[in-house]
JSON list of N, CA, C and O in Angstrom, two decimals:
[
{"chain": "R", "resi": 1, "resn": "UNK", "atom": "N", "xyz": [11.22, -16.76, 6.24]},
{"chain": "R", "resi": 1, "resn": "UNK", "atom": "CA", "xyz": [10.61, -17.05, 4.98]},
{"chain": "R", "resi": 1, "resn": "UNK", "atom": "C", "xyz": [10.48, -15.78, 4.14]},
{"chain": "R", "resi": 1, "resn": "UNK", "atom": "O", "xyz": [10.91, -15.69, 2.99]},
{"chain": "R", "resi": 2, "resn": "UNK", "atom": "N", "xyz": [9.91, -14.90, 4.75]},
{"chain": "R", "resi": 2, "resn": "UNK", "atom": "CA", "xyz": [9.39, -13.77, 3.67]},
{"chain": "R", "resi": 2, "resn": "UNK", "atom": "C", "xyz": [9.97, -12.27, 4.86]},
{"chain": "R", "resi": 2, "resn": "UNK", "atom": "O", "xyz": [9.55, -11.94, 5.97]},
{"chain": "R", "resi": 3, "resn": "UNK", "atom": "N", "xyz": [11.16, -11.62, 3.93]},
{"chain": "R", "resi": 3, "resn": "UNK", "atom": "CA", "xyz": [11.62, -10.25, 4.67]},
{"chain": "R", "resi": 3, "resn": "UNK", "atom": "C", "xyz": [10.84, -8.88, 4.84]},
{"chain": "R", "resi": 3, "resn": "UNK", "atom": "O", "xyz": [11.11, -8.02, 5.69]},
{"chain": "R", "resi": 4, "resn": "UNK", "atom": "N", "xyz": [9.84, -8.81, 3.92]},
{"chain": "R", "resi": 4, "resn": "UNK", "atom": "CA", "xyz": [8.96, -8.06, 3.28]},
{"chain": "R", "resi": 4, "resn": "UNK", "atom": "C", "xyz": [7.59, -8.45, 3.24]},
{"chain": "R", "resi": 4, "resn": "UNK", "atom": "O", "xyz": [7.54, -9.29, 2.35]},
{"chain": "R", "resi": 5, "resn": "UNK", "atom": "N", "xyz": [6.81, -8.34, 3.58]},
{"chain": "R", "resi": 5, "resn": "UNK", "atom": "CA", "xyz": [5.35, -8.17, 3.24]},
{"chain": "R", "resi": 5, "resn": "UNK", "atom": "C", "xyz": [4.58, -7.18, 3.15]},
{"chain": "R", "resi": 5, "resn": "UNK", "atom": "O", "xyz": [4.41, -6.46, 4.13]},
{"chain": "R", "resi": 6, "resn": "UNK", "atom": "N", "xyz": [3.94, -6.89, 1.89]},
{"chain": "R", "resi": 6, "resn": "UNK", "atom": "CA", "xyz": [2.79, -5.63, 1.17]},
{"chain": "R", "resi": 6, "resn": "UNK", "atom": "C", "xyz": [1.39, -6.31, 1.86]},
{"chain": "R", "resi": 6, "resn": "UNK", "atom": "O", "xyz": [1.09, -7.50, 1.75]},
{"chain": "R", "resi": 7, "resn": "UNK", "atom": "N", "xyz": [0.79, -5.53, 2.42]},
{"chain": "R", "resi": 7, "resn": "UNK", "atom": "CA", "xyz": [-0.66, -5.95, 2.14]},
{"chain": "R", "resi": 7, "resn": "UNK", "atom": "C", "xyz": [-1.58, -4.62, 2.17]},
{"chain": "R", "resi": 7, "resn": "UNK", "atom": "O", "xyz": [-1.46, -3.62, 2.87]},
{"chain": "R", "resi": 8, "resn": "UNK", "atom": "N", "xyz": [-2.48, -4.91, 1.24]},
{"chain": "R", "resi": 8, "resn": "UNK", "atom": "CA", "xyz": [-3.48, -3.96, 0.85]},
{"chain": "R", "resi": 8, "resn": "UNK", "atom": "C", "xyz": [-4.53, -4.24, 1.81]},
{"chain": "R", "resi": 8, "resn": "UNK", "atom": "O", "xyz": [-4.98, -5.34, 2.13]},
{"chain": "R", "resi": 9, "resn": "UNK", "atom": "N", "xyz": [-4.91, -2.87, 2.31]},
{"chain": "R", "resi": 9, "resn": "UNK", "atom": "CA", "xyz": [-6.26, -3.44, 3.52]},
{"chain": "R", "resi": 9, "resn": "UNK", "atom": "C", "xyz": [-7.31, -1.90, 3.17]},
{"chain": "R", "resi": 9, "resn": "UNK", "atom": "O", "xyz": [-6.99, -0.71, 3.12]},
{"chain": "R", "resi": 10, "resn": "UNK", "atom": "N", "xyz": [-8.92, -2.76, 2.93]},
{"chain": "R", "resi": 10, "resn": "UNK", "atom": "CA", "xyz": [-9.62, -1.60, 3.42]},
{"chain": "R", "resi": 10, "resn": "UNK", "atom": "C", "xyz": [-10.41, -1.75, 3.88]},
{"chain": "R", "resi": 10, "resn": "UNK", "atom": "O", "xyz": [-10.32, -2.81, 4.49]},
{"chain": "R", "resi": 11, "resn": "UNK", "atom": "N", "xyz": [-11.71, -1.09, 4.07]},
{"chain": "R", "resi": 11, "resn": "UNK", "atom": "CA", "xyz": [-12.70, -1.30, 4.76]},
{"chain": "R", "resi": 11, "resn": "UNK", "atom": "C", "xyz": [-13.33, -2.62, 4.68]},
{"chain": "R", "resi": 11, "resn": "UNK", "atom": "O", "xyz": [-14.30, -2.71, 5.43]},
{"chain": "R", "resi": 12, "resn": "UNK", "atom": "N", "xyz": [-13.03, -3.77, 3.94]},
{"chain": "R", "resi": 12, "resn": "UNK", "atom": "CA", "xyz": [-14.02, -4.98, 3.88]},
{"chain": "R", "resi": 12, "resn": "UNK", "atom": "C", "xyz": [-13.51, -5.90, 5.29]},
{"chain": "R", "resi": 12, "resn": "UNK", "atom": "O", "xyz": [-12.57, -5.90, 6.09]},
{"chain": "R", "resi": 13, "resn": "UNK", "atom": "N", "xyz": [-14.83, -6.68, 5.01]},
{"chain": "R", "resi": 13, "resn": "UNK", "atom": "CA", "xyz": [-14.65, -7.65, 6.26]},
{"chain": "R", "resi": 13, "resn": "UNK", "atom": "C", "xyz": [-13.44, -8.78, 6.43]},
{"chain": "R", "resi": 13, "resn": "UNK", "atom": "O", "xyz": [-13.12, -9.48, 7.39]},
{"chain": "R", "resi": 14, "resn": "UNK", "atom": "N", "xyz": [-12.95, -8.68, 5.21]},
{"chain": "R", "resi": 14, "resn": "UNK", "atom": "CA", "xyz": [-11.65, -10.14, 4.54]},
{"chain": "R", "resi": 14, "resn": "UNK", "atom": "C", "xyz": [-10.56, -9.48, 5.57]},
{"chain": "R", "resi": 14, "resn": "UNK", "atom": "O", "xyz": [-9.72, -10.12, 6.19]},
{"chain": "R", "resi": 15, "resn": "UNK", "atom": "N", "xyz": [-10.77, -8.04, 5.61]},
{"chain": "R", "resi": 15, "resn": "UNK", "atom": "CA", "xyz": [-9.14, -7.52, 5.78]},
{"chain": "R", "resi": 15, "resn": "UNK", "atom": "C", "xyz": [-8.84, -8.13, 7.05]},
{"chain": "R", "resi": 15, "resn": "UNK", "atom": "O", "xyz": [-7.83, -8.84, 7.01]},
{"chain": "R", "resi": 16, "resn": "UNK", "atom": "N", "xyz": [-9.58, -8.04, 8.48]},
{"chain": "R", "resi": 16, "resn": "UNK", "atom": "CA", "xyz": [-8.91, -8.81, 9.15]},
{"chain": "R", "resi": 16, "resn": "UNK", "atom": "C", "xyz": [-8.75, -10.11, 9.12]},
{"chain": "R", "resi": 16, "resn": "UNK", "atom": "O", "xyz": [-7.95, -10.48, 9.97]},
{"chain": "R", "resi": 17, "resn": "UNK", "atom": "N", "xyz": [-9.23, -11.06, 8.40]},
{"chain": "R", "resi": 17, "resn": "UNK", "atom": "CA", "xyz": [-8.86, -12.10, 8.15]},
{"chain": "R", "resi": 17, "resn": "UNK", "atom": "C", "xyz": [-7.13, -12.25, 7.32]},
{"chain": "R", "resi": 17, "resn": "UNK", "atom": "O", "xyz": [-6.17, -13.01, 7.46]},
{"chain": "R", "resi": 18, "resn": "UNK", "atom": "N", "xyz": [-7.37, -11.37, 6.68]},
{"chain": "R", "resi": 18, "resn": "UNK", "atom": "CA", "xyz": [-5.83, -11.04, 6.02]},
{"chain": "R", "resi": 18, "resn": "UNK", "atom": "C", "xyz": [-4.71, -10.69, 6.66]},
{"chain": "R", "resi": 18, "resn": "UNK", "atom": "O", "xyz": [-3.57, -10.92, 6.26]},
{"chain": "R", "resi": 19, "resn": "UNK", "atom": "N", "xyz": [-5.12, -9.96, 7.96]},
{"chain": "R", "resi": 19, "resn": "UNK", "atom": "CA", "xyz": [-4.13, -9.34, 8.76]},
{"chain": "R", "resi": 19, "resn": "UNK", "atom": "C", "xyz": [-3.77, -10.59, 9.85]},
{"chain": "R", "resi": 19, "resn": "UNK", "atom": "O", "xyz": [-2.71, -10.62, 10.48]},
{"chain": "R", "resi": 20, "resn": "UNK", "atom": "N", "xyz": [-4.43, -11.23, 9.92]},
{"chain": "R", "resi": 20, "resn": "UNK", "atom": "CA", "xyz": [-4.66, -12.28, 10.99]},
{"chain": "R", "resi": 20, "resn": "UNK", "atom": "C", "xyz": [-3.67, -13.06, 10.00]},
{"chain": "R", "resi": 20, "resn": "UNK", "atom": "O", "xyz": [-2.48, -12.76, 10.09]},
{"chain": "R", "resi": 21, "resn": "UNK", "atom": "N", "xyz": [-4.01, -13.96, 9.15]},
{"chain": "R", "resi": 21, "resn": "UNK", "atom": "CA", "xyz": [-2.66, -13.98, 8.06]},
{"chain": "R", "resi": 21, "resn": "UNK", "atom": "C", "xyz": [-1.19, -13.66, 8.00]},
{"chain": "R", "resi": 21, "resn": "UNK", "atom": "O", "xyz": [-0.17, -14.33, 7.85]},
{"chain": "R", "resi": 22, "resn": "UNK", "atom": "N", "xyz": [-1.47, -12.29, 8.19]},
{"chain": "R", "resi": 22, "resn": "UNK", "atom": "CA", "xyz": [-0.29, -11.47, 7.83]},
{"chain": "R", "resi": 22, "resn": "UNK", "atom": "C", "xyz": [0.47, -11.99, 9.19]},
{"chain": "R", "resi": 22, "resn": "UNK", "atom": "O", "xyz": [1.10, -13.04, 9.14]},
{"chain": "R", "resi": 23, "resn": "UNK", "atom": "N", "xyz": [0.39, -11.07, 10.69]},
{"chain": "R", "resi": 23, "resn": "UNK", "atom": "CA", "xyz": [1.01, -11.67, 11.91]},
{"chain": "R", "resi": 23, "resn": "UNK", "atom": "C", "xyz": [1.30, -13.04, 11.91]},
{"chain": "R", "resi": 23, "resn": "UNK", "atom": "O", "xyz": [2.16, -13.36, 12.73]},
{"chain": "R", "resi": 24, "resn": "UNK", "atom": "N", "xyz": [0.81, -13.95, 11.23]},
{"chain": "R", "resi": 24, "resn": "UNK", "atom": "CA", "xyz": [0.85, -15.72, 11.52]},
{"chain": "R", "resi": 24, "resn": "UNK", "atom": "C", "xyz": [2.16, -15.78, 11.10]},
{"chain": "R", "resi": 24, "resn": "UNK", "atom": "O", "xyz": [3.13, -16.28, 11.65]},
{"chain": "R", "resi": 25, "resn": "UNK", "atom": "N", "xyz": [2.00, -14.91, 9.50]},
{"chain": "R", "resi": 25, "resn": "UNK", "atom": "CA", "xyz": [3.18, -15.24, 8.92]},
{"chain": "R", "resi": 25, "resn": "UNK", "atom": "C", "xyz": [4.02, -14.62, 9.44]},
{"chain": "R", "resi": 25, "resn": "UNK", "atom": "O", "xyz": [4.45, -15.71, 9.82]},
{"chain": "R", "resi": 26, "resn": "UNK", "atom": "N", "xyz": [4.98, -13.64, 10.02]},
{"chain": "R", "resi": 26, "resn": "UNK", "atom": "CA", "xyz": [5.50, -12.45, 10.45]},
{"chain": "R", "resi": 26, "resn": "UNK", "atom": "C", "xyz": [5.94, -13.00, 11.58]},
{"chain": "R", "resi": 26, "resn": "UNK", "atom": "O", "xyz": [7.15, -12.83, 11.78]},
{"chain": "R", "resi": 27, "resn": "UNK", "atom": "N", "xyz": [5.16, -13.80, 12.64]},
{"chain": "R", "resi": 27, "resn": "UNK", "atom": "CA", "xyz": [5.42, -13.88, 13.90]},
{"chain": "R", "resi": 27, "resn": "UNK", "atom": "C", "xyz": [6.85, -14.45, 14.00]},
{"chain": "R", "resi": 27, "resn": "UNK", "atom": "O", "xyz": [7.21, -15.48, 13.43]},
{"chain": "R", "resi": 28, "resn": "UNK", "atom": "N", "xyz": [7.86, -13.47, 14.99]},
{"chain": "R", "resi": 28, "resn": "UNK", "atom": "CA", "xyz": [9.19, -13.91, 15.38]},
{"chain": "R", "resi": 28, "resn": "UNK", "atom": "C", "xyz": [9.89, -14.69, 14.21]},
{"chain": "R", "resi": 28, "resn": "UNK", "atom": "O", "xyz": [10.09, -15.88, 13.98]},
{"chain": "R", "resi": 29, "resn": "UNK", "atom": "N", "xyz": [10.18, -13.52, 13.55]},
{"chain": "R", "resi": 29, "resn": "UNK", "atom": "CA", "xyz": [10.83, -13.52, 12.15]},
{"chain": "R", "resi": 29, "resn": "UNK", "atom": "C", "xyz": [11.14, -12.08, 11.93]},
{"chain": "R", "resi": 29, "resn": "UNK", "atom": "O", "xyz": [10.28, -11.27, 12.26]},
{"chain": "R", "resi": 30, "resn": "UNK", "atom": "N", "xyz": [12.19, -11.69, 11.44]},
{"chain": "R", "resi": 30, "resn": "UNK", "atom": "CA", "xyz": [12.94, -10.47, 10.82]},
{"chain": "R", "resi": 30, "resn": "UNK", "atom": "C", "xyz": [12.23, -10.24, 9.89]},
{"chain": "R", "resi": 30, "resn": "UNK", "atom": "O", "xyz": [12.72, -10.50, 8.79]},
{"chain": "R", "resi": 31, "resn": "UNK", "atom": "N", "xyz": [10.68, -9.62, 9.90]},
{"chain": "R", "resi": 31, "resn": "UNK", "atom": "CA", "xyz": [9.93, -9.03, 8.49]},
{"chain": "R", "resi": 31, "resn": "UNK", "atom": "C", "xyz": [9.72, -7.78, 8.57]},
{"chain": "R", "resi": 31, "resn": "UNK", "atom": "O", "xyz": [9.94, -7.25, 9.66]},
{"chain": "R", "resi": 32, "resn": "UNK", "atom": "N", "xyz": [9.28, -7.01, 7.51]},
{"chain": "R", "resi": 32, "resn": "UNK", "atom": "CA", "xyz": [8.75, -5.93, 7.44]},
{"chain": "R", "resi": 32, "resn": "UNK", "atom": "C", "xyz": [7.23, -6.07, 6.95]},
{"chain": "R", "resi": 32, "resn": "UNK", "atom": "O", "xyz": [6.81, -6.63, 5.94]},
{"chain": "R", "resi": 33, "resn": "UNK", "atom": "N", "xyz": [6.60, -5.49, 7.85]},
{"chain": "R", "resi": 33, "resn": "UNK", "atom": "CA", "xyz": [4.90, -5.65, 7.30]},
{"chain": "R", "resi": 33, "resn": "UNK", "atom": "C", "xyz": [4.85, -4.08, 7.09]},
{"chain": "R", "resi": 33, "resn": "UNK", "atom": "O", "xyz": [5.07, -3.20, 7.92]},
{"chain": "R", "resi": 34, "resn": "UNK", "atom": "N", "xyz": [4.54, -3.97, 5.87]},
{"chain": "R", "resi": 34, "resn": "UNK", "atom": "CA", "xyz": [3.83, -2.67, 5.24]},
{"chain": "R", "resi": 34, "resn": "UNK", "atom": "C", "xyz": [2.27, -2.61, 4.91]},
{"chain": "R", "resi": 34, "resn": "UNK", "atom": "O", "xyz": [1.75, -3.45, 4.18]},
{"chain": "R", "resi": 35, "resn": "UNK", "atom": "N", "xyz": [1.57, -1.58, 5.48]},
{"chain": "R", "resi": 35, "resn": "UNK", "atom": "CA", "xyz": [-0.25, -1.76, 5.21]},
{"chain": "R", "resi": 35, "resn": "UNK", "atom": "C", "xyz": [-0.03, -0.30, 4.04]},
{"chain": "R", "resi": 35, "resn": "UNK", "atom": "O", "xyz": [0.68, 0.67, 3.81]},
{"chain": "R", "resi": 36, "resn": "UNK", "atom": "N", "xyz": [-1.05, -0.93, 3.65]},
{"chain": "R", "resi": 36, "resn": "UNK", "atom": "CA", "xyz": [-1.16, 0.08, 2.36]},
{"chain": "R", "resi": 36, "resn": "UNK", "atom": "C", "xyz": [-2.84, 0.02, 2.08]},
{"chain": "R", "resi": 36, "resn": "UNK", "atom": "O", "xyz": [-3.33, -1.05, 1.71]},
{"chain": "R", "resi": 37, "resn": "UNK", "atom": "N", "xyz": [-3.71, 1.24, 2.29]},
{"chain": "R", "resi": 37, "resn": "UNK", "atom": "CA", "xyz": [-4.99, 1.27, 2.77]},
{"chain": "R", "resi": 37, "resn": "UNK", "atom": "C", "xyz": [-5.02, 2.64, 0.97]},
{"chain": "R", "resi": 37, "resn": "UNK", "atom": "O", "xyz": [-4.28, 3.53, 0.55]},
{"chain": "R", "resi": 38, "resn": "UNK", "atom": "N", "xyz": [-6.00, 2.14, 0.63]},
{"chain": "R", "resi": 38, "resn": "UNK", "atom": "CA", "xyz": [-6.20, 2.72, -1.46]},
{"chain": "R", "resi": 38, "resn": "UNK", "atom": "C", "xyz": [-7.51, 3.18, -0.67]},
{"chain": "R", "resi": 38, "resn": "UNK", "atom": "O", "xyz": [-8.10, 2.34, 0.02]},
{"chain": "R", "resi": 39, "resn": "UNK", "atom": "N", "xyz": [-8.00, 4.58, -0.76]},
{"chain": "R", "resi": 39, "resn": "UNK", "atom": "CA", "xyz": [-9.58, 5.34, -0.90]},
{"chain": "R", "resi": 39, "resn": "UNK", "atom": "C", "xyz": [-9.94, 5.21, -2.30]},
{"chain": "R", "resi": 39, "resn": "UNK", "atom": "O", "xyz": [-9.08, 5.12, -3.17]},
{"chain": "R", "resi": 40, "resn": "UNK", "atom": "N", "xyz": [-11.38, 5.20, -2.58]},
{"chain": "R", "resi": 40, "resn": "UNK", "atom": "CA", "xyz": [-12.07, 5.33, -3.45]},
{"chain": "R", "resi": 40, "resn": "UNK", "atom": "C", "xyz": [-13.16, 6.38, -3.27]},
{"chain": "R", "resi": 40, "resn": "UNK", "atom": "O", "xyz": [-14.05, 6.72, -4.05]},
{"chain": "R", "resi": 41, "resn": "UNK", "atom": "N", "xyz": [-12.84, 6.86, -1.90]},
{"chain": "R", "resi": 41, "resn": "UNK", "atom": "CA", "xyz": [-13.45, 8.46, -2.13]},
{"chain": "R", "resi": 41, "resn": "UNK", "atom": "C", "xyz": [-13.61, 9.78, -2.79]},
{"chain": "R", "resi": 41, "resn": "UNK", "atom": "O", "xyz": [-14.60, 10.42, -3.17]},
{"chain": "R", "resi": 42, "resn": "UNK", "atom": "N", "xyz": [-12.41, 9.98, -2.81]},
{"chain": "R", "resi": 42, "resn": "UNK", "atom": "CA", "xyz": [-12.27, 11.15, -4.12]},
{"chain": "R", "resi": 42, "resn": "UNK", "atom": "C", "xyz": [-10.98, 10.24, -5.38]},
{"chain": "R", "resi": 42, "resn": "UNK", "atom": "O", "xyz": [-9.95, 9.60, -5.18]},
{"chain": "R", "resi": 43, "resn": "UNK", "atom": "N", "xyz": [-11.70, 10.62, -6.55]},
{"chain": "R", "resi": 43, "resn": "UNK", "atom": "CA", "xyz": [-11.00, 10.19, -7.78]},
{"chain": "R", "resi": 43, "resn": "UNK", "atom": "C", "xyz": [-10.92, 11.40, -8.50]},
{"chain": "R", "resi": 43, "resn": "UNK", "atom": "O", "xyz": [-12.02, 11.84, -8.82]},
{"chain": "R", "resi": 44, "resn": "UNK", "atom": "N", "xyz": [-9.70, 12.24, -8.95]},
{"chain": "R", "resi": 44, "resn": "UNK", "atom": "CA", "xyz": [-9.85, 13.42, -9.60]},
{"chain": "R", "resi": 44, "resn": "UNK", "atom": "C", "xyz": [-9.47, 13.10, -11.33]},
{"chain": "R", "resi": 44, "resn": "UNK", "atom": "O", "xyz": [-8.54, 12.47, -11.83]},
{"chain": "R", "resi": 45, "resn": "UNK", "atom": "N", "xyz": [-10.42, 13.68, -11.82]},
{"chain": "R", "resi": 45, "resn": "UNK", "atom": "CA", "xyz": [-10.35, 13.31, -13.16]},
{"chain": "R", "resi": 45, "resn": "UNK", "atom": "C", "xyz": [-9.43, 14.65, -14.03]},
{"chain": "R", "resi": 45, "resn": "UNK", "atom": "O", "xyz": [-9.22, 14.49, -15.23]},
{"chain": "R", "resi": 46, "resn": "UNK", "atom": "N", "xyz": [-8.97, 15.82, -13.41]},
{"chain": "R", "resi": 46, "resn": "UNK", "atom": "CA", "xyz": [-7.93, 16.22, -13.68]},
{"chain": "R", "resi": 46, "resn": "UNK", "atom": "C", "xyz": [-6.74, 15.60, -13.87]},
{"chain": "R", "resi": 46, "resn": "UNK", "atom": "O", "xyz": [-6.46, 14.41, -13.76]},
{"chain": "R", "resi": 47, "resn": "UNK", "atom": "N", "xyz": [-5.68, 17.11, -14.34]},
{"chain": "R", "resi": 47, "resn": "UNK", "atom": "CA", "xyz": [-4.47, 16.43, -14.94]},
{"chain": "R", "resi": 47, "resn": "UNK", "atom": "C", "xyz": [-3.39, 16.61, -13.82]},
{"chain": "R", "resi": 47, "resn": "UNK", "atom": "O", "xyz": [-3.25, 17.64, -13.16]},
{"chain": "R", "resi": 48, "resn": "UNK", "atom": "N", "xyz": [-2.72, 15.55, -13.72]},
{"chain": "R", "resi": 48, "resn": "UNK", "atom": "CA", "xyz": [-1.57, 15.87, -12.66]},
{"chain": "R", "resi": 48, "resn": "UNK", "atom": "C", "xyz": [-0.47, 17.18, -12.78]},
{"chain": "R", "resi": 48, "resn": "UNK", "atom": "O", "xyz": [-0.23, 17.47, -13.95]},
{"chain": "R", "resi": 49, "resn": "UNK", "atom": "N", "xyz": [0.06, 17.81, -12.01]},
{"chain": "R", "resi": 49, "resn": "UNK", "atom": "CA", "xyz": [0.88, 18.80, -11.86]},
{"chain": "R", "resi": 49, "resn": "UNK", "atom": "C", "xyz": [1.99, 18.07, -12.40]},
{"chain": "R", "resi": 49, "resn": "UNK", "atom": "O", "xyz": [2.40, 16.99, -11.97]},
{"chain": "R", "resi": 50, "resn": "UNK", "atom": "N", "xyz": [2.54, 18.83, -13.55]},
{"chain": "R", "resi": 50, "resn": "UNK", "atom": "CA", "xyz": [4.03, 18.35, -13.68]},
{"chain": "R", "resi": 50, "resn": "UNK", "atom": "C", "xyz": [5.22, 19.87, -14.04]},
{"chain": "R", "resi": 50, "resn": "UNK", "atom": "O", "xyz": [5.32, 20.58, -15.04]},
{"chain": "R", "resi": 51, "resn": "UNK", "atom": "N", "xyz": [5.86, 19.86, -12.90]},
{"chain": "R", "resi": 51, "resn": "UNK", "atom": "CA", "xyz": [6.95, 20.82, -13.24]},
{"chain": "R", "resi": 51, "resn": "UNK", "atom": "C", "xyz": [7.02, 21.57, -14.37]},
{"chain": "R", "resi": 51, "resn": "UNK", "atom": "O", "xyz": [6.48, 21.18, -15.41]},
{"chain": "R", "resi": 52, "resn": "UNK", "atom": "N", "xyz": [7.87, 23.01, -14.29]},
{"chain": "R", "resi": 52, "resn": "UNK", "atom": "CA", "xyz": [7.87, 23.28, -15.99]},
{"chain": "R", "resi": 52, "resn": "UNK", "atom": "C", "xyz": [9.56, 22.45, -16.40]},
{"chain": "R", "resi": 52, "resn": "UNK", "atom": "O", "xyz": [9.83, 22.10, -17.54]},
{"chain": "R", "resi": 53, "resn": "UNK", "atom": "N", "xyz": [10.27, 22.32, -15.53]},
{"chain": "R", "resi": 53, "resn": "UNK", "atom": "CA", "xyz": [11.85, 21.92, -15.96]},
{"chain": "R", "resi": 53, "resn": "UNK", "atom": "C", "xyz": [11.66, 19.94, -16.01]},
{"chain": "R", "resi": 53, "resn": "UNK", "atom": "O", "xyz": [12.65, 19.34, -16.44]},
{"chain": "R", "resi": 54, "resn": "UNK", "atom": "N", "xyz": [10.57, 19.19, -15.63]},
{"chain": "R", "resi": 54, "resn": "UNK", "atom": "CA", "xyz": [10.59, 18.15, -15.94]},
{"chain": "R", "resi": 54, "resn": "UNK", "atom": "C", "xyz": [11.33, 17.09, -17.13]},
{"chain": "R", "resi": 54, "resn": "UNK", "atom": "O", "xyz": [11.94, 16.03, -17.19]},
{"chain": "R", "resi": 55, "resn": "UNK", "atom": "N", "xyz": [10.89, 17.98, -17.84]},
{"chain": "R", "resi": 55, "resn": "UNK", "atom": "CA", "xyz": [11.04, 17.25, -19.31]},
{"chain": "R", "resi": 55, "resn": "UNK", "atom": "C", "xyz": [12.39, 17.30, -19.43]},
{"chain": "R", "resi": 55, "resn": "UNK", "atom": "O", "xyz": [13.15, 16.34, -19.45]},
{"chain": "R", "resi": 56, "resn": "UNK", "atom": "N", "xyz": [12.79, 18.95, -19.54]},
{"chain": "R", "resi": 56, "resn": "UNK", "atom": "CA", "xyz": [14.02, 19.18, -19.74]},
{"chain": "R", "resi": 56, "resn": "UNK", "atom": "C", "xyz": [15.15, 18.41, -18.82]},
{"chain": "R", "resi": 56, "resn": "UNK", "atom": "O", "xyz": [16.28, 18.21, -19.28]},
{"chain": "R", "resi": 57, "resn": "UNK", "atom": "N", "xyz": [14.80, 18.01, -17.57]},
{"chain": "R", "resi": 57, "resn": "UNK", "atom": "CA", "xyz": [15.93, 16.94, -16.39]},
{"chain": "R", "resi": 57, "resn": "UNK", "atom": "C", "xyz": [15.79, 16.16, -17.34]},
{"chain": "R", "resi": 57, "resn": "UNK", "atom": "O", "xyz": [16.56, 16.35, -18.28]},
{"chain": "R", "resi": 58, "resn": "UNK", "atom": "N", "xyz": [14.84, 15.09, -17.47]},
{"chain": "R", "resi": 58, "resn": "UNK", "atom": "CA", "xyz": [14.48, 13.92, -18.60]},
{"chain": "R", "resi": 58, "resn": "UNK", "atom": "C", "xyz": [15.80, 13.44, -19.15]},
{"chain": "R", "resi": 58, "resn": "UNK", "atom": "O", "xyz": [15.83, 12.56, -20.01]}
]
């Protein structure tokens, strides 16, 4: 059914319910399960680093 699966997981209580999900679907099938876990611990309100030759590749 599905070759690929994303799932976002973090600390809440849903996530294993989601993951429990996720294997159901997955089980003995050619998938890829990708976890992808987002912090909300540090948020930097700086500016990102960008190359000095960036623009110029562009």
């Amino acid at each position: 059914m599905f070759e690929n699966i994303m799932v976002a997981i973090d600390q809440d209580q849903i996530t294993n319910k989601i993951l429990d999900a996720t294997v159901e679907i997955a089980r003995n099938k050619p998938t890829q399960v990708t976890l992808i876990h987002v912090s909300q611990e540090y948020v930097s309100n700086g500016m990102t680093y960008v190359p000095e030759n960036f623009l110029e590749e562009i």
